mmCIF file of C-alpha atoms and ligand atoms in Angstrom:
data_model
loop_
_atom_site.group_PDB
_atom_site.id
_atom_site.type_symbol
_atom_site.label_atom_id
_atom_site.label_comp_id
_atom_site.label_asym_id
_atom_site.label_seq_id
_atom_site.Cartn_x
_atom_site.Cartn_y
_atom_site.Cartn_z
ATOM 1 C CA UNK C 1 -10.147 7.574 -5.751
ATOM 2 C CA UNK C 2 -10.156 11.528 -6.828
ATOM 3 C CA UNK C 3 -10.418 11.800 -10.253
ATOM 4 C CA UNK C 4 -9.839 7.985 -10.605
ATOM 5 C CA UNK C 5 -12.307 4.967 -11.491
ATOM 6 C CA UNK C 6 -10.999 1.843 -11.239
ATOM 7 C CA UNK C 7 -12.100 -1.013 -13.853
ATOM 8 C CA UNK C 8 -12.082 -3.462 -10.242
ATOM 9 C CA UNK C 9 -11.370 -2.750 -6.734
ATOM 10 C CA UNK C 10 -8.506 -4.750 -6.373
ATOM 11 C CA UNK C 11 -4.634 -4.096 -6.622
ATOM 12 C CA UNK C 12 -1.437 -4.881 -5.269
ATOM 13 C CA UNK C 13 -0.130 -3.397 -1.509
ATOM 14 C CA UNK C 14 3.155 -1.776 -2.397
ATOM 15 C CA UNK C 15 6.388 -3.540 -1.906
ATOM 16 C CA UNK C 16 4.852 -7.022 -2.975
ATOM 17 C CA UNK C 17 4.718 -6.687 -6.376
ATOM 18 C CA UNK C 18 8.381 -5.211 -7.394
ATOM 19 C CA UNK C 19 7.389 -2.817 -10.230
ATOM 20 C CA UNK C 20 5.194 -5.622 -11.886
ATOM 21 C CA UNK C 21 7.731 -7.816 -13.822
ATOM 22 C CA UNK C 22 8.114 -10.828 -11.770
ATOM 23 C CA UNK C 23 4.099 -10.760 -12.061
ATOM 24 C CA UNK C 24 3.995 -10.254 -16.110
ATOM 25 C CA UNK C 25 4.462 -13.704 -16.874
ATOM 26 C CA UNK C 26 2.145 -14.899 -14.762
ATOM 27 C CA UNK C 27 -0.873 -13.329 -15.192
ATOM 28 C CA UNK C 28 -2.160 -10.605 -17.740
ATOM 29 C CA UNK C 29 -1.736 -7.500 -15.261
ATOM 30 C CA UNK C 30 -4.275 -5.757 -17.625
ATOM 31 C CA UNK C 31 -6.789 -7.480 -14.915
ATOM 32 C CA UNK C 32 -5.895 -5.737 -12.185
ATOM 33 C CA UNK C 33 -7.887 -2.578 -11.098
ATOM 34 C CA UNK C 34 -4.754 -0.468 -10.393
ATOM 35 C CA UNK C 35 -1.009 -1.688 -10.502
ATOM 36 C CA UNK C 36 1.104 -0.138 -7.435
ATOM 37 C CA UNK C 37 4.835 0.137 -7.553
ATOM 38 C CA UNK C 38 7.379 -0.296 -4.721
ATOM 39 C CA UNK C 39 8.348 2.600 -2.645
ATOM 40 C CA UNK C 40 10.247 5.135 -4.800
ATOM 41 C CA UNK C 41 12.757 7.656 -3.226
ATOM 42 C CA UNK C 42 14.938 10.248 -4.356
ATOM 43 C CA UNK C 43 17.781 8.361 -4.593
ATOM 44 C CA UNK C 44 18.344 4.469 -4.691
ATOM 45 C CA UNK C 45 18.147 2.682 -1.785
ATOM 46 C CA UNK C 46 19.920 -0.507 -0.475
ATOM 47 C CA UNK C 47 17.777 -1.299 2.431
ATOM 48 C CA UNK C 48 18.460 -2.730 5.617
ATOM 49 C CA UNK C 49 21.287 -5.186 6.289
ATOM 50 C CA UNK C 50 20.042 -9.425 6.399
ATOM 51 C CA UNK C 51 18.697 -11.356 6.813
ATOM 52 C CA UNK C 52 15.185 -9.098 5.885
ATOM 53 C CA UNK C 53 12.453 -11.614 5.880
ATOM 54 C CA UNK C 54 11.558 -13.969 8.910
ATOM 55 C CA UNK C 55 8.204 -16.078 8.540
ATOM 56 C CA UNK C 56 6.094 -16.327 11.367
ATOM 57 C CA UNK C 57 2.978 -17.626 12.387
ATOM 58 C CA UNK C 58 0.127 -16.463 10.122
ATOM 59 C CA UNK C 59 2.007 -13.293 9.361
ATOM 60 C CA UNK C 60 5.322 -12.390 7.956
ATOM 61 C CA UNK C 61 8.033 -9.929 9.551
ATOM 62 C CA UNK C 62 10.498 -7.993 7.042
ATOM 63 C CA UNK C 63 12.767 -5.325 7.300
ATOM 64 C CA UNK C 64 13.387 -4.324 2.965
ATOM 65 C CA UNK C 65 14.303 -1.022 4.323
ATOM 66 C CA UNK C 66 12.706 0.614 1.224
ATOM 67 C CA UNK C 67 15.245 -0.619 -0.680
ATOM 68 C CA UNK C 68 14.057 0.856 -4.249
ATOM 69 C CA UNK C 69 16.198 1.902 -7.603
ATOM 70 C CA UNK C 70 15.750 5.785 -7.172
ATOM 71 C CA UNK C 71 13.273 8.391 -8.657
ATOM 72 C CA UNK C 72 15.590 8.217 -12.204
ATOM 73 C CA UNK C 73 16.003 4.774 -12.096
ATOM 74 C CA UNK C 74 12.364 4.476 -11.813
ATOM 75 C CA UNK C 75 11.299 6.401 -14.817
ATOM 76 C CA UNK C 76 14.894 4.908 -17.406
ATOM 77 C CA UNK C 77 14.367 1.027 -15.732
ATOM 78 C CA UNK C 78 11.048 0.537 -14.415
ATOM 79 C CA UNK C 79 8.347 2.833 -16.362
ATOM 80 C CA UNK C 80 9.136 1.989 -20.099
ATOM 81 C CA UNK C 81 7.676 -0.984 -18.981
ATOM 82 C CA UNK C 82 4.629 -0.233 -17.283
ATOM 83 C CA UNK C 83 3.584 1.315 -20.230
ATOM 84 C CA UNK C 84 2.571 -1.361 -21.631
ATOM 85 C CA UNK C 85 -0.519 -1.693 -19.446
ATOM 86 C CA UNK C 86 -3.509 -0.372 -19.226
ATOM 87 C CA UNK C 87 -4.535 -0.231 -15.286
ATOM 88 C CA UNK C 88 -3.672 3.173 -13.849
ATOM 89 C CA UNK C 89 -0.600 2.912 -12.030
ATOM 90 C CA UNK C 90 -0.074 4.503 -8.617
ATOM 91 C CA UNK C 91 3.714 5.583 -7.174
ATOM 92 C CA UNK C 92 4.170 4.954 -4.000
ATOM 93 C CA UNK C 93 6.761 7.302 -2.618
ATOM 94 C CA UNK C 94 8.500 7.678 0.057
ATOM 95 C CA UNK C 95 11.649 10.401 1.541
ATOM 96 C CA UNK C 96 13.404 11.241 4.234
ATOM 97 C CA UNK C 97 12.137 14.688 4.686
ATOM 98 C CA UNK C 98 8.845 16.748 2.759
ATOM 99 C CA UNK C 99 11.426 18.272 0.605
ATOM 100 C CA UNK C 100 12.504 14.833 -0.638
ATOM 101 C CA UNK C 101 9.088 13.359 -0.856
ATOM 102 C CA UNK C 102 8.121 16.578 -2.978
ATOM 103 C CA UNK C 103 11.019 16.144 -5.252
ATOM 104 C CA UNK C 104 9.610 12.222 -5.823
ATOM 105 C CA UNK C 105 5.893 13.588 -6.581
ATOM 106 C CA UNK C 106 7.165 16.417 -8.265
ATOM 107 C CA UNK C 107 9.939 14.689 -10.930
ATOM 108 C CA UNK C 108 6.861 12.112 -11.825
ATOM 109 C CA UNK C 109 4.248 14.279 -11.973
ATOM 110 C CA UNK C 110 4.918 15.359 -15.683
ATOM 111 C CA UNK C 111 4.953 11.657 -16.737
ATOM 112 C CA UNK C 112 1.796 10.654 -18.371
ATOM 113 C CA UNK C 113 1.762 7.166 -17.471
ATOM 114 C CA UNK C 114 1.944 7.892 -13.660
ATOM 115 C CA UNK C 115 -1.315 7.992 -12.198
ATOM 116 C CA UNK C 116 -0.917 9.038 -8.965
ATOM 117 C CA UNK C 117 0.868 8.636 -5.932
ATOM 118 C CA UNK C 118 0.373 6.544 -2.858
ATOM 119 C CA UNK C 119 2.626 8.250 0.252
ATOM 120 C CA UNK C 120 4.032 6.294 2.614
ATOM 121 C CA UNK C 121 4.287 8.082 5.208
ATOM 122 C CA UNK C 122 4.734 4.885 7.690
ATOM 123 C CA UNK C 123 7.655 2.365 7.108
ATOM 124 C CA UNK C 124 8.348 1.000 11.243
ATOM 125 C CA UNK C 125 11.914 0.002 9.784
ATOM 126 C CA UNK C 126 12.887 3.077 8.921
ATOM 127 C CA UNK C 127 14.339 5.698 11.229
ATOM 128 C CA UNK C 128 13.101 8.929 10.281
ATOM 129 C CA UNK C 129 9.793 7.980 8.412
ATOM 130 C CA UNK C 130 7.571 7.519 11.385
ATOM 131 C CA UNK C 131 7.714 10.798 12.541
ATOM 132 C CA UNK C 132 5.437 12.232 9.781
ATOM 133 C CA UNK C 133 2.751 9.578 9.869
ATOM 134 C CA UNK C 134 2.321 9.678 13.593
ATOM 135 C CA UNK C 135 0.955 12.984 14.331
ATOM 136 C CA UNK C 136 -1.855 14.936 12.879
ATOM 137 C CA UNK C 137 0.160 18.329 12.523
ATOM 138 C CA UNK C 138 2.949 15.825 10.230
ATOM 139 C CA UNK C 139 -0.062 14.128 8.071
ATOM 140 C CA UNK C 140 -1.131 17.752 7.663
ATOM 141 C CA UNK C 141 2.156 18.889 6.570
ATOM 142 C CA UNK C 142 3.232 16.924 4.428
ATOM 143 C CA UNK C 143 -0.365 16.182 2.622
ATOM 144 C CA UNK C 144 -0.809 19.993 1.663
ATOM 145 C CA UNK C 145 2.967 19.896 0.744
ATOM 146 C CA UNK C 146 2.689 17.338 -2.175
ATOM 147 C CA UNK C 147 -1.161 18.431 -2.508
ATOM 148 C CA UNK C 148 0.486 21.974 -3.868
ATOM 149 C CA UNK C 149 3.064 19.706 -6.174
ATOM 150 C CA UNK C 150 0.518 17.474 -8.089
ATOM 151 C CA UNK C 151 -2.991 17.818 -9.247
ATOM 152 C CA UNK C 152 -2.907 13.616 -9.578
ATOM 153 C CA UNK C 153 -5.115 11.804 -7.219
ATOM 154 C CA UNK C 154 -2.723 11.621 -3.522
ATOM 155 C CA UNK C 155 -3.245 8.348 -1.367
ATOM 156 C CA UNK C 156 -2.225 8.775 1.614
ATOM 157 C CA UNK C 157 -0.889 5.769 3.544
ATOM 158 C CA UNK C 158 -1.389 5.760 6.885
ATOM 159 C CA UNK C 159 0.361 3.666 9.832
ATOM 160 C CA UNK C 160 -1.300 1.211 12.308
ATOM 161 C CA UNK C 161 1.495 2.064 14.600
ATOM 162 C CA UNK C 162 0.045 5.167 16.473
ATOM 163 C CA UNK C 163 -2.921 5.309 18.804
ATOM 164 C CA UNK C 164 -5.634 7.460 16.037
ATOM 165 C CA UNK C 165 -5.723 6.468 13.027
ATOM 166 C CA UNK C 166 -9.066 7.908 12.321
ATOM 167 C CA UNK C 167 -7.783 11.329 13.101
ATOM 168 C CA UNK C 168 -4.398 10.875 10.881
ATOM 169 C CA UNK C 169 -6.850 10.116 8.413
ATOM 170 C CA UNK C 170 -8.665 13.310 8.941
ATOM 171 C CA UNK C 171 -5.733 15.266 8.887
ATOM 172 C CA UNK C 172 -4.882 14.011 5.469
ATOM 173 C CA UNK C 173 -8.625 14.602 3.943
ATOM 174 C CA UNK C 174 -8.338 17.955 5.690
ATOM 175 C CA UNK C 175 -5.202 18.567 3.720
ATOM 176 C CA UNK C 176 -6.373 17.616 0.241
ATOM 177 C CA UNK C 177 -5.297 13.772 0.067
ATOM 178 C CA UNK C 178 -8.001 12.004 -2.511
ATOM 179 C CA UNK C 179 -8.039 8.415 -0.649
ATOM 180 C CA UNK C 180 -6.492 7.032 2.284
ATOM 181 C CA UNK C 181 -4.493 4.007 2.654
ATOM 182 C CA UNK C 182 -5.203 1.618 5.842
ATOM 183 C CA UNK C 183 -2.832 -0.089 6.890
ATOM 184 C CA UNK C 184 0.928 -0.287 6.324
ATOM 185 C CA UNK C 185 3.074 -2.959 8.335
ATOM 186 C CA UNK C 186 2.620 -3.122 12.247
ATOM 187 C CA UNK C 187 6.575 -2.826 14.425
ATOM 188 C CA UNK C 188 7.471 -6.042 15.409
ATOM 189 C CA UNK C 189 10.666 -8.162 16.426
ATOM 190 C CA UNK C 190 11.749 -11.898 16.811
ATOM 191 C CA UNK C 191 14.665 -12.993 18.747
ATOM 192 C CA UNK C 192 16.656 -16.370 18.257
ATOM 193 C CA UNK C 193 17.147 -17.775 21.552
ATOM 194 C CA UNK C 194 20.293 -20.099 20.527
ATOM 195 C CA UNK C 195 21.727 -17.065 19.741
ATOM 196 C CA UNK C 196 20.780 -14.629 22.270
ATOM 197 C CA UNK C 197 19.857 -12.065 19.388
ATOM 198 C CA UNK C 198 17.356 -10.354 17.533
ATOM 199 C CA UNK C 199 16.847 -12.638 13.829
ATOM 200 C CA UNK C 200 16.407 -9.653 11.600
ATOM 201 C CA UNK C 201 20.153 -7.652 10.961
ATOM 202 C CA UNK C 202 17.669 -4.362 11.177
ATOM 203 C CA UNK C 203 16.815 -5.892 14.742
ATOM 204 C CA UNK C 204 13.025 -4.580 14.210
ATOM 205 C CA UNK C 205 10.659 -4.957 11.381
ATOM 206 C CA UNK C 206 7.146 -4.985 9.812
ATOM 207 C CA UNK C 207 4.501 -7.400 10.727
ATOM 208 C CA UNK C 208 1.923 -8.095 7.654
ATOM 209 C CA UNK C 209 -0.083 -11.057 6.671
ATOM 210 C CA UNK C 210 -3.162 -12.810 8.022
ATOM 211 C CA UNK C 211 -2.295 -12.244 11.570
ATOM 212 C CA UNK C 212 -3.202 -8.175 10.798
ATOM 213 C CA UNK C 213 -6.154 -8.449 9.183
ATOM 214 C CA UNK C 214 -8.215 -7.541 12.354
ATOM 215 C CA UNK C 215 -5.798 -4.597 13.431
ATOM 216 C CA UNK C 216 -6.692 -3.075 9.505
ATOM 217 C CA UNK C 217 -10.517 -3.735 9.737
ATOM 218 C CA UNK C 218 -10.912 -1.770 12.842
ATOM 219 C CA UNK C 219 -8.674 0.572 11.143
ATOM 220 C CA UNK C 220 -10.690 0.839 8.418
ATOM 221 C CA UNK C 221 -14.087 1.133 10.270
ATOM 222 C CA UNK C 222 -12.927 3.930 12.377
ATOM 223 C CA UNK C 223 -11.737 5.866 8.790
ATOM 224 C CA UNK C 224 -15.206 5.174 7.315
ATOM 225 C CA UNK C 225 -17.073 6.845 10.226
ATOM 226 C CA UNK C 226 -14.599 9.869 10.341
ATOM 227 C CA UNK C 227 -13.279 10.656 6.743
ATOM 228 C CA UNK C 228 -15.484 11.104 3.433
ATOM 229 C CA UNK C 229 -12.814 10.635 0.773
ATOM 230 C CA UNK C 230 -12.298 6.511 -0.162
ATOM 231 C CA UNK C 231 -10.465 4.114 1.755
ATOM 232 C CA UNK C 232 -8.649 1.798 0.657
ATOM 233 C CA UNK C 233 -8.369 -1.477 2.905
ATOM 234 C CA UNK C 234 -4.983 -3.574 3.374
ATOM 235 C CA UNK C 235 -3.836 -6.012 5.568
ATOM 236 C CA UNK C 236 -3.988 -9.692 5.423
ATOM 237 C CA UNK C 237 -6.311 -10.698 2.692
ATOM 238 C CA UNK C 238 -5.753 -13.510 1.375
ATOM 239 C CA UNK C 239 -9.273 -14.504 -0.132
ATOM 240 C CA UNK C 240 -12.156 -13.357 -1.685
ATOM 241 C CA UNK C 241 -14.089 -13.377 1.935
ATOM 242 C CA UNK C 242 -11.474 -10.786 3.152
ATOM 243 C CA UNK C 243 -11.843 -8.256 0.879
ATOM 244 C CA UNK C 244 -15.469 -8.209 1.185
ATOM 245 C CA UNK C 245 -15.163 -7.831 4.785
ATOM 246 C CA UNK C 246 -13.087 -4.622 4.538
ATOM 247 C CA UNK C 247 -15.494 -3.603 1.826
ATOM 248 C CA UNK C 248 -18.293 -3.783 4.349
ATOM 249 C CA UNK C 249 -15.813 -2.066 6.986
ATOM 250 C CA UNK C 250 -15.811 0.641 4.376
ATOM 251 C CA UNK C 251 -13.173 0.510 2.223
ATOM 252 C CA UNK C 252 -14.073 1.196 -1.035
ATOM 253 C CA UNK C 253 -11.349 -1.172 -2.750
ATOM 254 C CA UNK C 254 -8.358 -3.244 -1.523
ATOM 255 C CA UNK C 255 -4.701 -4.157 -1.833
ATOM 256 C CA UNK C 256 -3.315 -7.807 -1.529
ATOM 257 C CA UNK C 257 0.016 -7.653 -0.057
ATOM 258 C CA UNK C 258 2.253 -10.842 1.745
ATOM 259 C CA UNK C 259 -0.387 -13.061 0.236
ATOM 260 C CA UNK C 260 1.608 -12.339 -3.410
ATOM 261 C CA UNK C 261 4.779 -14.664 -1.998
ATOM 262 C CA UNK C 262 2.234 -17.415 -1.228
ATOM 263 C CA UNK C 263 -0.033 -17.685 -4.355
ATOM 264 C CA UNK C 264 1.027 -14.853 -6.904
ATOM 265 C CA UNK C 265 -2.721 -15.587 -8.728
ATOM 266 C CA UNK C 266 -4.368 -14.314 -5.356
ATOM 267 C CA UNK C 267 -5.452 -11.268 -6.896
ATOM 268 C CA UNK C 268 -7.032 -12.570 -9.640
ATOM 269 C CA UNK C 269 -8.837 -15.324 -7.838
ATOM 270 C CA UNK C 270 -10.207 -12.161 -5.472
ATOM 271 C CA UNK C 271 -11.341 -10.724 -8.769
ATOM 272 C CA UNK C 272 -13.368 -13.185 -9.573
ATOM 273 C CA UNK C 273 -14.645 -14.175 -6.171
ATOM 274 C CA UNK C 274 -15.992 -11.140 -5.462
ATOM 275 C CA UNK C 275 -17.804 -11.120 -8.989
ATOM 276 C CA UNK C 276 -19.262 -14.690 -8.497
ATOM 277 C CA UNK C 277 -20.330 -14.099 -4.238
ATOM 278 C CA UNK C 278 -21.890 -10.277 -5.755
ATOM 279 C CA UNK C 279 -23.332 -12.305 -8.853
ATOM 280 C CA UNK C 280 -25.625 -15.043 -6.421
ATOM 281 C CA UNK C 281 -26.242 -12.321 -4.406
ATOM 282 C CA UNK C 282 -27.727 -9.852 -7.182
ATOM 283 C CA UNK C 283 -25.400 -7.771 -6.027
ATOM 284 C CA UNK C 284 -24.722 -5.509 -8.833
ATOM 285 C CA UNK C 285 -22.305 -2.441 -7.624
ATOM 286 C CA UNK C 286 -19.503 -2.737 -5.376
ATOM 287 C CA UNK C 287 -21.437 0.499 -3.620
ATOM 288 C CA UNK C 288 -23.766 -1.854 -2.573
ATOM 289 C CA UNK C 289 -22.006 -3.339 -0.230
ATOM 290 C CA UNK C 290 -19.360 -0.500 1.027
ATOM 291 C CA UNK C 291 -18.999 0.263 5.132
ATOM 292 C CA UNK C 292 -22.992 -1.996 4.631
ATOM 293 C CA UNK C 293 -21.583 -3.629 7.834
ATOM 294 C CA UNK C 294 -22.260 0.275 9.492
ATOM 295 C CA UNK C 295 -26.005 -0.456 9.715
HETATM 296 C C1 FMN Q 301 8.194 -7.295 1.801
HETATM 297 C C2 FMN Q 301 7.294 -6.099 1.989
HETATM 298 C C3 FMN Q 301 7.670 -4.866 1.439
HETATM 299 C C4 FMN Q 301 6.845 -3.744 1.594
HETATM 300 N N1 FMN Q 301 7.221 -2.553 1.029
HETATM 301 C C5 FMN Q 301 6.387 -1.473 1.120
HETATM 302 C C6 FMN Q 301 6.713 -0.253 0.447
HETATM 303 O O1 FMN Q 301 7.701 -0.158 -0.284
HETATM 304 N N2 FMN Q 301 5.850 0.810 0.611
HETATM 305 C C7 FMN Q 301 4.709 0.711 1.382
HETATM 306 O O2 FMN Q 301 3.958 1.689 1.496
HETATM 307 N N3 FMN Q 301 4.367 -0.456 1.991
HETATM 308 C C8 FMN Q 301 5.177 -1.531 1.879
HETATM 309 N N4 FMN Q 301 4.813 -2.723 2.481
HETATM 310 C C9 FMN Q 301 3.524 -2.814 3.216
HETATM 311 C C10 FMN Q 301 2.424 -3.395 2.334
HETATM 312 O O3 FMN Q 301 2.173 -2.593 1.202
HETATM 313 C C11 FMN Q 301 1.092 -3.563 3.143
HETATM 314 O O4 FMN Q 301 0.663 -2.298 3.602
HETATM 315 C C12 FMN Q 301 1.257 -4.492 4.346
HETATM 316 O O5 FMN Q 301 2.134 -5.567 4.043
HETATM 317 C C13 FMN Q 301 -0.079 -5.072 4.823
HETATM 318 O O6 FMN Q 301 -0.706 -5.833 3.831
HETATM 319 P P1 FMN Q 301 -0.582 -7.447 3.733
HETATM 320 O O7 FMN Q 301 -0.885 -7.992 5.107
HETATM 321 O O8 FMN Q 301 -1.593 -7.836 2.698
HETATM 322 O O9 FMN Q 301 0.821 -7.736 3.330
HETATM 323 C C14 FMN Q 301 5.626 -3.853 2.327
HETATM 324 C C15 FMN Q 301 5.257 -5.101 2.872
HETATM 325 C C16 FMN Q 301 6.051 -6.215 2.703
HETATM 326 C C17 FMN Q 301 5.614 -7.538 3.283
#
């Protein structure tokens, strides 16, 4: 993951985990391989008017809207706390424009506790973002951009919702990122009939959960046969099975998103899956089994 080595391959997707409170109490977050916060932005964010969340079949639809407490907000509220754990702890950041993405990276950098930065360059419910995550001239863009603002290890978190990811990918490694991201939430929409009108107030939204873990292992496969740096796999893992699967895809770790709202312990019961199916397999490094579905 650059200059990063993880103590496990497995962390939270952004945007499921809050900044890791809600999660304290349950579980010692000292056992995850990498703790990653909610989208950060220049300024705070409110999001997108309700309702946000609408659960569907096997998969989950929300509009947040990136709501997030601001770049100074983050470091005064939200990273006193984080020091108080060990795993290294990735920013995911997010802007309007380069400029305000680079003022995110660029106001963290100095802070010792922040380990990097995962760029979202791909929220569907949010007008302007797409535009940078959908074309390889963008990715390029804005990857050197924050590339020449931080010498921290830059994710770079790519979108389902264009026709080549593979070559977004590309474009990033091309451009300096250190890992790339696979996937963020696919565009989606319900509509409630009684009503004659779309459920969510944002009228469109981002489809995650079970139902997407297919889209993000093709996703995934097509990255490991056209980029060198890691990938790391997310989409719809919900057990220890899945995340082996996208480690055979080629990802060389994974985040657990949605499945957080359903059993907050998932991650840690992933942890220790993998370890016990690698264990009666003499399996002995995760290596061993990365993109080993490739042939
Ligand atoms: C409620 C919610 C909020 C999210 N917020 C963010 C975010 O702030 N930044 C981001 O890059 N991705 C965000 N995502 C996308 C997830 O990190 C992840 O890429 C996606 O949900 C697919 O993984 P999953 O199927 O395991 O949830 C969010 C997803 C959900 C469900």
């Amino acid at each position: 993951m650059g200059s990063l080595t993880l103590a496990n391959p497995v962390m939270p997707a952004s945007g499921t985990f809050g900044y890791g409170e809600e999660f304290a109490g349950l579980f010692d977050l000292n056992r995850l391989g990498a703790l990653v916060s909610k989208a950060v932005s220049t300024l705070p964010r409110h999001g997108n008017p309700p309702p946000r969340l609408v659960e569907l079949k096997s998969a989950l639809l929300n509009s947040i809207g990136l709501q997030n407490v601001g770049t100074q907000g983050f470091i005064e509220k939200k990273l006193p706390f984080l020091h108080d754990y060990s795993p290294p702890l990735i920013v995911n950041v997010v802007g309007d424009s380069v400029e305000e993405y680079r003022e995110v990276v660029e106001a963290l950098d100095p802070h010792e506790r922040v380990s990097g930065f995962e760029i979202n360059l791909s929220c569907p419910n949010v007008k302007k973002g797409l535009e940078y995550g959908t074309t390889c001239a963008g990715v390029e863009r804005i990857t050197s951009a924050l590339r020449a603002g931080t010498r921290k290890p830059l994710w770079i978190k790519l979108s389902p919702n264009v026709s080549n990811p593979a070559e977004l990918g590309k474009a990033a490694e091309g451009a300096g990122a250190d890992a790339i991201v696979a996937i963020n939430t696919l565009g989606g929409m319900v509509i409630d009939i009684e009503k004659r009108r779309p459920v969510l107030g944002a009228r469109f939204g981002g489809v995650s959960g079970p139902a997407i873990k297919a889209v993000a292992m093709k996703v995934v496969w097509q990255l490991h046969e056209a980029v060198a740096v890691p990938i790391i796999g997310v989409g719809g893992i919900t057990r220890t099975e899945d995340a082996i699967e996208f480690l055979m895809a080629g990802a060389t770790a994974v985040q657990v998103g949605t499945a957080n709202f359903v059993n907050p312990l998932t991650m840690i019961e992933v942890i220790e899956g993998m370890r016990e199916w690698m264990g009666e397999r003499g399996i002995k490094k995760i290596r061993e089994i990365v993109g080993a579905a490739h042939g």
